[in-house]
């Protein structure tokens, strides 16, 4: 007789593969950084968030990164996968570890991205950038890719400007006087 795996195991395996694709897409977009001749520039990896920025060597690294991230966040098929992870974790606690792993992987990529552009990757800064990206992706799903792309580009460019312009602040940095 044949034995078939339980439905939950099949869903977990499928979502695990999708999570790896999501992480690879963020890594490709965040790592684009405008490096001329970067291996794989312009290539799209299976399950990725989109193509790496090609021909961006004439722009500052953060401009190429912003453009690649804005494009990735505008891809509604990726956001649908992300939302399916959230719904799965909400409906079945056994999926929370998979979502937690996905979020940790995304935040690790965000931390690398911040360091590449000279911004300290403090945990609260990484969480803020991750939240902004997630929010832009969800808004983009509702607006559609064409309307989301310019919003994403402007919001990400402003985020980079703000992060690079001011030293990070936190509870330890407040003046008690």
PDB file of C-alpha atoms in Angstrom:
ATOM      1  CA  UNK A   1       0.000   0.000   0.000  1.00  0.00           C
ATOM      2  CA  UNK A   2       1.008   3.603  -0.546  1.00  0.00           C
ATOM      3  CA  UNK A   3       1.396   6.079   2.262  1.00  0.00           C
ATOM      4  CA  UNK A   4       0.777   9.751   1.527  1.00  0.00           C
ATOM      5  CA  UNK A   5       2.157  12.513   3.709  1.00  0.00           C
ATOM      6  CA  UNK A   6      -0.356  14.557   5.685  1.00  0.00           C
ATOM      7  CA  UNK A   7      -1.658  17.707   4.028  1.00  0.00           C
ATOM      8  CA  UNK A   8       0.065  19.927   6.620  1.00  0.00           C
ATOM      9  CA  UNK A   9       3.443  18.353   5.788  1.00  0.00           C
ATOM     10  CA  UNK A  10       2.912  19.018   2.077  1.00  0.00           C
ATOM     11  CA  UNK A  11       1.915  22.624   2.763  1.00  0.00           C
ATOM     12  CA  UNK A  12       4.917  23.116   5.043  1.00  0.00           C
ATOM     13  CA  UNK A  13       7.296  21.763   2.390  1.00  0.00           C
ATOM     14  CA  UNK A  14       5.754  23.969  -0.301  1.00  0.00           C
ATOM     15  CA  UNK A  15       5.879  27.046   1.885  1.00  0.00           C
ATOM     16  CA  UNK A  16       9.457  26.204   2.866  1.00  0.00           C
ATOM     17  CA  UNK A  17      10.485  26.283  -0.788  1.00  0.00           C
ATOM     18  CA  UNK A  18       8.551  29.521  -1.293  1.00  0.00           C
ATOM     19  CA  UNK A  19      10.265  31.051   1.753  1.00  0.00           C
ATOM     20  CA  UNK A  20      13.669  30.211   0.295  1.00  0.00           C
ATOM     21  CA  UNK A  21      12.627  31.927  -2.943  1.00  0.00           C
ATOM     22  CA  UNK A  22      11.455  35.016  -1.074  1.00  0.00           C
ATOM     23  CA  UNK A  23      14.747  35.265   0.825  1.00  0.00           C
ATOM     24  CA  UNK A  24      16.741  34.811  -2.393  1.00  0.00           C
ATOM     25  CA  UNK A  25      14.742  37.580  -4.052  1.00  0.00           C
ATOM     26  CA  UNK A  26      15.371  40.031  -1.240  1.00  0.00           C
ATOM     27  CA  UNK A  27      19.048  39.107  -1.231  1.00  0.00           C
ATOM     28  CA  UNK A  28      19.252  39.752  -4.964  1.00  0.00           C
ATOM     29  CA  UNK A  29      17.491  43.123  -4.731  1.00  0.00           C
ATOM     30  CA  UNK A  30      19.245  44.318  -1.573  1.00  0.00           C
ATOM     31  CA  UNK A  31      22.605  43.173  -2.841  1.00  0.00           C
ATOM     32  CA  UNK A  32      22.332  44.837  -6.236  1.00  0.00           C
ATOM     33  CA  UNK A  33      24.017  47.950  -4.870  1.00  0.00           C
ATOM     34  CA  UNK A  34      25.116  49.145  -8.299  1.00  0.00           C
ATOM     35  CA  UNK A  35      28.245  47.009  -8.470  1.00  0.00           C
ATOM     36  CA  UNK A  36      29.346  47.030 -12.104  1.00  0.00           C
ATOM     37  CA  UNK A  37      30.068  43.579 -13.403  1.00  0.00           C
ATOM     38  CA  UNK A  38      28.533  41.888 -10.389  1.00  0.00           C
ATOM     39  CA  UNK A  39      28.081  38.237 -11.129  1.00  0.00           C
ATOM     40  CA  UNK A  40      24.506  37.523 -12.126  1.00  0.00           C
ATOM     41  CA  UNK A  41      23.616  41.180 -12.642  1.00  0.00           C
ATOM     42  CA  UNK A  42      20.375  41.402 -14.532  1.00  0.00           C
ATOM     43  CA  UNK A  43      19.562  37.761 -13.885  1.00  0.00           C
ATOM     44  CA  UNK A  44      16.401  36.606 -12.247  1.00  0.00           C
ATOM     45  CA  UNK A  45      16.642  33.597 -10.008  1.00  0.00           C
ATOM     46  CA  UNK A  46      13.780  31.107  -9.833  1.00  0.00           C
ATOM     47  CA  UNK A  47      11.318  32.203  -7.168  1.00  0.00           C
ATOM     48  CA  UNK A  48      13.160  35.462  -6.668  1.00  0.00           C
ATOM     49  CA  UNK A  49      11.705  38.873  -6.032  1.00  0.00           C
ATOM     50  CA  UNK A  50      12.926  40.048  -9.413  1.00  0.00           C
ATOM     51  CA  UNK A  51      15.894  40.874 -11.550  1.00  0.00           C
ATOM     52  CA  UNK A  52      19.055  42.294 -10.132  1.00  0.00           C
ATOM     53  CA  UNK A  53      19.864  45.815 -11.169  1.00  0.00           C
ATOM     54  CA  UNK A  54      21.939  45.647 -14.326  1.00  0.00           C
ATOM     55  CA  UNK A  55      23.841  48.541 -15.802  1.00  0.00           C
ATOM     56  CA  UNK A  56      23.543  50.502 -12.591  1.00  0.00           C
ATOM     57  CA  UNK A  57      27.249  51.183 -12.220  1.00  0.00           C
ATOM     58  CA  UNK A  58      26.701  54.856 -13.102  1.00  0.00           C
ATOM     59  CA  UNK A  59      24.423  55.416 -10.084  1.00  0.00           C
ATOM     60  CA  UNK A  60      25.331  55.539  -6.406  1.00  0.00           C
ATOM     61  CA  UNK A  61      24.958  52.113  -4.761  1.00  0.00           C
ATOM     62  CA  UNK A  62      21.962  53.214  -2.702  1.00  0.00           C
ATOM     63  CA  UNK A  63      20.103  54.470  -5.800  1.00  0.00           C
ATOM     64  CA  UNK A  64      20.519  51.119  -7.546  1.00  0.00           C
ATOM     65  CA  UNK A  65      19.483  49.298  -4.382  1.00  0.00           C
ATOM     66  CA  UNK A  66      16.407  51.513  -3.935  1.00  0.00           C
ATOM     67  CA  UNK A  67      15.360  50.873  -7.536  1.00  0.00           C
ATOM     68  CA  UNK A  68      15.844  47.093  -7.228  1.00  0.00           C
ATOM     69  CA  UNK A  69      13.956  46.949  -3.921  1.00  0.00           C
ATOM     70  CA  UNK A  70      11.125  49.139  -5.236  1.00  0.00           C
ATOM     71  CA  UNK A  71      10.760  46.802  -8.192  1.00  0.00           C
ATOM     72  CA  UNK A  72      10.805  43.715  -5.962  1.00  0.00           C
ATOM     73  CA  UNK A  73       8.210  45.202  -3.589  1.00  0.00           C
ATOM     74  CA  UNK A  74       6.000  46.055  -6.579  1.00  0.00           C
ATOM     75  CA  UNK A  75       5.755  42.427  -7.697  1.00  0.00           C
ATOM     76  CA  UNK A  76       2.331  41.449  -6.432  1.00  0.00           C
ATOM     77  CA  UNK A  77       2.932  37.707  -6.843  1.00  0.00           C
ATOM     78  CA  UNK A  78       5.623  37.928  -4.143  1.00  0.00           C
ATOM     79  CA  UNK A  79       3.301  39.805  -1.815  1.00  0.00           C
ATOM     80  CA  UNK A  80       0.629  37.142  -2.263  1.00  0.00           C
ATOM     81  CA  UNK A  81       3.151  34.545  -1.104  1.00  0.00           C
ATOM     82  CA  UNK A  82       4.060  36.728   1.894  1.00  0.00           C
ATOM     83  CA  UNK A  83       0.395  37.202   2.828  1.00  0.00           C
ATOM     84  CA  UNK A  84      -0.171  33.438   2.528  1.00  0.00           C
ATOM     85  CA  UNK A  85       2.617  32.939   5.104  1.00  0.00           C
ATOM     86  CA  UNK A  86       0.955  35.398   7.480  1.00  0.00           C
ATOM     87  CA  UNK A  87      -2.442  33.721   7.083  1.00  0.00           C
ATOM     88  CA  UNK A  88      -0.964  30.246   7.502  1.00  0.00           C
ATOM     89  CA  UNK A  89       0.857  31.290  10.692  1.00  0.00           C
ATOM     90  CA  UNK A  90      -2.303  32.917  12.009  1.00  0.00           C
ATOM     91  CA  UNK A  91      -4.459  29.866  11.268  1.00  0.00           C
ATOM     92  CA  UNK A  92      -2.011  27.153  12.321  1.00  0.00           C
ATOM     93  CA  UNK A  93       0.589  27.765  15.025  1.00  0.00           C
ATOM     94  CA  UNK A  94       2.827  25.075  13.516  1.00  0.00           C
ATOM     95  CA  UNK A  95       3.539  27.471  10.637  1.00  0.00           C
ATOM     96  CA  UNK A  96       4.807  30.221  12.954  1.00  0.00           C
ATOM     97  CA  UNK A  97       8.320  28.784  13.044  1.00  0.00           C
ATOM     98  CA  UNK A  98       8.436  28.845   9.255  1.00  0.00           C
ATOM     99  CA  UNK A  99       7.249  32.461   9.218  1.00  0.00           C
ATOM    100  CA  UNK A 100       9.726  33.359  11.977  1.00  0.00           C
ATOM    101  CA  UNK A 101      12.544  31.806   9.906  1.00  0.00           C
ATOM    102  CA  UNK A 102      11.418  33.782   6.855  1.00  0.00           C
ATOM    103  CA  UNK A 103      11.310  37.045   8.838  1.00  0.00           C
ATOM    104  CA  UNK A 104      14.745  36.383  10.358  1.00  0.00           C
ATOM    105  CA  UNK A 105      16.158  35.676   6.899  1.00  0.00           C
ATOM    106  CA  UNK A 106      14.646  38.862   5.519  1.00  0.00           C
ATOM    107  CA  UNK A 107      16.018  40.886   8.435  1.00  0.00           C
ATOM    108  CA  UNK A 108      19.484  39.402   7.939  1.00  0.00           C
ATOM    109  CA  UNK A 109      19.384  40.623   4.325  1.00  0.00           C
ATOM    110  CA  UNK A 110      18.168  44.050   5.468  1.00  0.00           C
ATOM    111  CA  UNK A 111      21.067  44.252   7.942  1.00  0.00           C
ATOM    112  CA  UNK A 112      23.573  43.480   5.167  1.00  0.00           C
ATOM    113  CA  UNK A 113      21.919  46.053   2.915  1.00  0.00           C
ATOM    114  CA  UNK A 114      22.136  48.737   5.593  1.00  0.00           C
ATOM    115  CA  UNK A 115      25.807  48.016   6.224  1.00  0.00           C
ATOM    116  CA  UNK A 116      26.512  48.236   2.459  1.00  0.00           C
ATOM    117  CA  UNK A 117      25.187  51.792   2.397  1.00  0.00           C
ATOM    118  CA  UNK A 118      26.939  52.853   5.586  1.00  0.00           C
ATOM    119  CA  UNK A 119      23.995  52.710   7.999  1.00  0.00           C
ATOM    120  CA  UNK A 120      24.501  50.848  11.295  1.00  0.00           C
ATOM    121  CA  UNK A 121      22.309  47.759  11.331  1.00  0.00           C
ATOM    122  CA  UNK A 122      20.854  48.187  14.803  1.00  0.00           C
ATOM    123  CA  UNK A 123      18.023  45.725  15.545  1.00  0.00           C
ATOM    124  CA  UNK A 124      15.421  48.515  15.769  1.00  0.00           C
ATOM    125  CA  UNK A 125      16.600  50.016  12.458  1.00  0.00           C
ATOM    126  CA  UNK A 126      16.451  46.612  10.779  1.00  0.00           C
ATOM    127  CA  UNK A 127      12.939  46.038  12.170  1.00  0.00           C
ATOM    128  CA  UNK A 128      11.812  49.466  10.938  1.00  0.00           C
ATOM    129  CA  UNK A 129      13.140  48.877   7.404  1.00  0.00           C
ATOM    130  CA  UNK A 130      11.605  45.389   7.330  1.00  0.00           C
ATOM    131  CA  UNK A 131       8.246  46.790   8.449  1.00  0.00           C
ATOM    132  CA  UNK A 132       8.384  49.555   5.830  1.00  0.00           C
ATOM    133  CA  UNK A 133       9.137  47.041   3.082  1.00  0.00           C
ATOM    134  CA  UNK A 134       6.343  44.734   4.198  1.00  0.00           C
ATOM    135  CA  UNK A 135       3.880  47.621   4.397  1.00  0.00           C
ATOM    136  CA  UNK A 136       4.851  48.932   0.955  1.00  0.00           C
ATOM    137  CA  UNK A 137       4.435  45.452  -0.504  1.00  0.00           C
ATOM    138  CA  UNK A 138       0.946  45.052   0.980  1.00  0.00           C
ATOM    139  CA  UNK A 139      -0.124  48.534  -0.141  1.00  0.00           C
ATOM    140  CA  UNK A 140       1.282  47.721  -3.572  1.00  0.00           C
ATOM    141  CA  UNK A 141      -0.837  44.587  -3.753  1.00  0.00           C
ATOM    142  CA  UNK A 142      -3.934  46.724  -3.265  1.00  0.00           C
ATOM    143  CA  UNK A 143      -2.808  49.478  -5.668  1.00  0.00           C
ATOM    144  CA  UNK A 144      -1.303  47.292  -8.383  1.00  0.00           C
ATOM    145  CA  UNK A 145       2.313  47.185  -9.517  1.00  0.00           C
ATOM    146  CA  UNK A 146       2.246  50.210 -11.814  1.00  0.00           C
ATOM    147  CA  UNK A 147       0.866  52.535  -9.151  1.00  0.00           C
ATOM    148  CA  UNK A 148       2.994  51.001  -6.391  1.00  0.00           C
ATOM    149  CA  UNK A 149       6.369  51.291  -8.120  1.00  0.00           C
ATOM    150  CA  UNK A 150       6.731  55.115  -7.900  1.00  0.00           C
ATOM    151  CA  UNK A 151       5.407  55.127  -4.308  1.00  0.00           C
ATOM    152  CA  UNK A 152       7.864  52.388  -3.337  1.00  0.00           C
ATOM    153  CA  UNK A 153      10.774  54.174  -5.007  1.00  0.00           C
ATOM    154  CA  UNK A 154      10.002  57.500  -3.310  1.00  0.00           C
ATOM    155  CA  UNK A 155       9.418  55.945   0.130  1.00  0.00           C
ATOM    156  CA  UNK A 156      12.590  53.840  -0.014  1.00  0.00           C
ATOM    157  CA  UNK A 157      14.690  56.764  -1.245  1.00  0.00           C
ATOM    158  CA  UNK A 158      13.369  58.901   1.618  1.00  0.00           C
ATOM    159  CA  UNK A 159      14.096  56.112   4.098  1.00  0.00           C
ATOM    160  CA  UNK A 160      17.717  55.895   2.880  1.00  0.00           C
ATOM    161  CA  UNK A 161      18.053  59.689   3.021  1.00  0.00           C
ATOM    162  CA  UNK A 162      16.733  59.840   6.583  1.00  0.00           C
ATOM    163  CA  UNK A 163      18.842  56.938   7.790  1.00  0.00           C
ATOM    164  CA  UNK A 164      22.016  58.384   6.322  1.00  0.00           C
ATOM    165  CA  UNK A 165      21.310  61.969   7.435  1.00  0.00           C
ATOM    166  CA  UNK A 166      20.860  61.489  11.153  1.00  0.00           C
ATOM    167  CA  UNK A 167      22.604  59.380  13.735  1.00  0.00           C
ATOM    168  CA  UNK A 168      20.366  56.606  15.038  1.00  0.00           C
ATOM    169  CA  UNK A 169      18.479  57.497  18.171  1.00  0.00           C
ATOM    170  CA  UNK A 170      17.080  55.311  20.848  1.00  0.00           C
ATOM    171  CA  UNK A 171      16.271  55.224  24.528  1.00  0.00           C
ATOM    172  CA  UNK A 172      19.978  55.381  25.412  1.00  0.00           C
ATOM    173  CA  UNK A 173      20.494  58.530  23.299  1.00  0.00           C
ATOM    174  CA  UNK A 174      17.892  60.777  24.928  1.00  0.00           C
ATOM    175  CA  UNK A 175      18.914  63.836  26.891  1.00  0.00           C
ATOM    176  CA  UNK A 176      17.645  63.616  30.464  1.00  0.00           C
ATOM    177  CA  UNK A 177      17.724  67.386  31.087  1.00  0.00           C
TER     178      UNK A 177
END
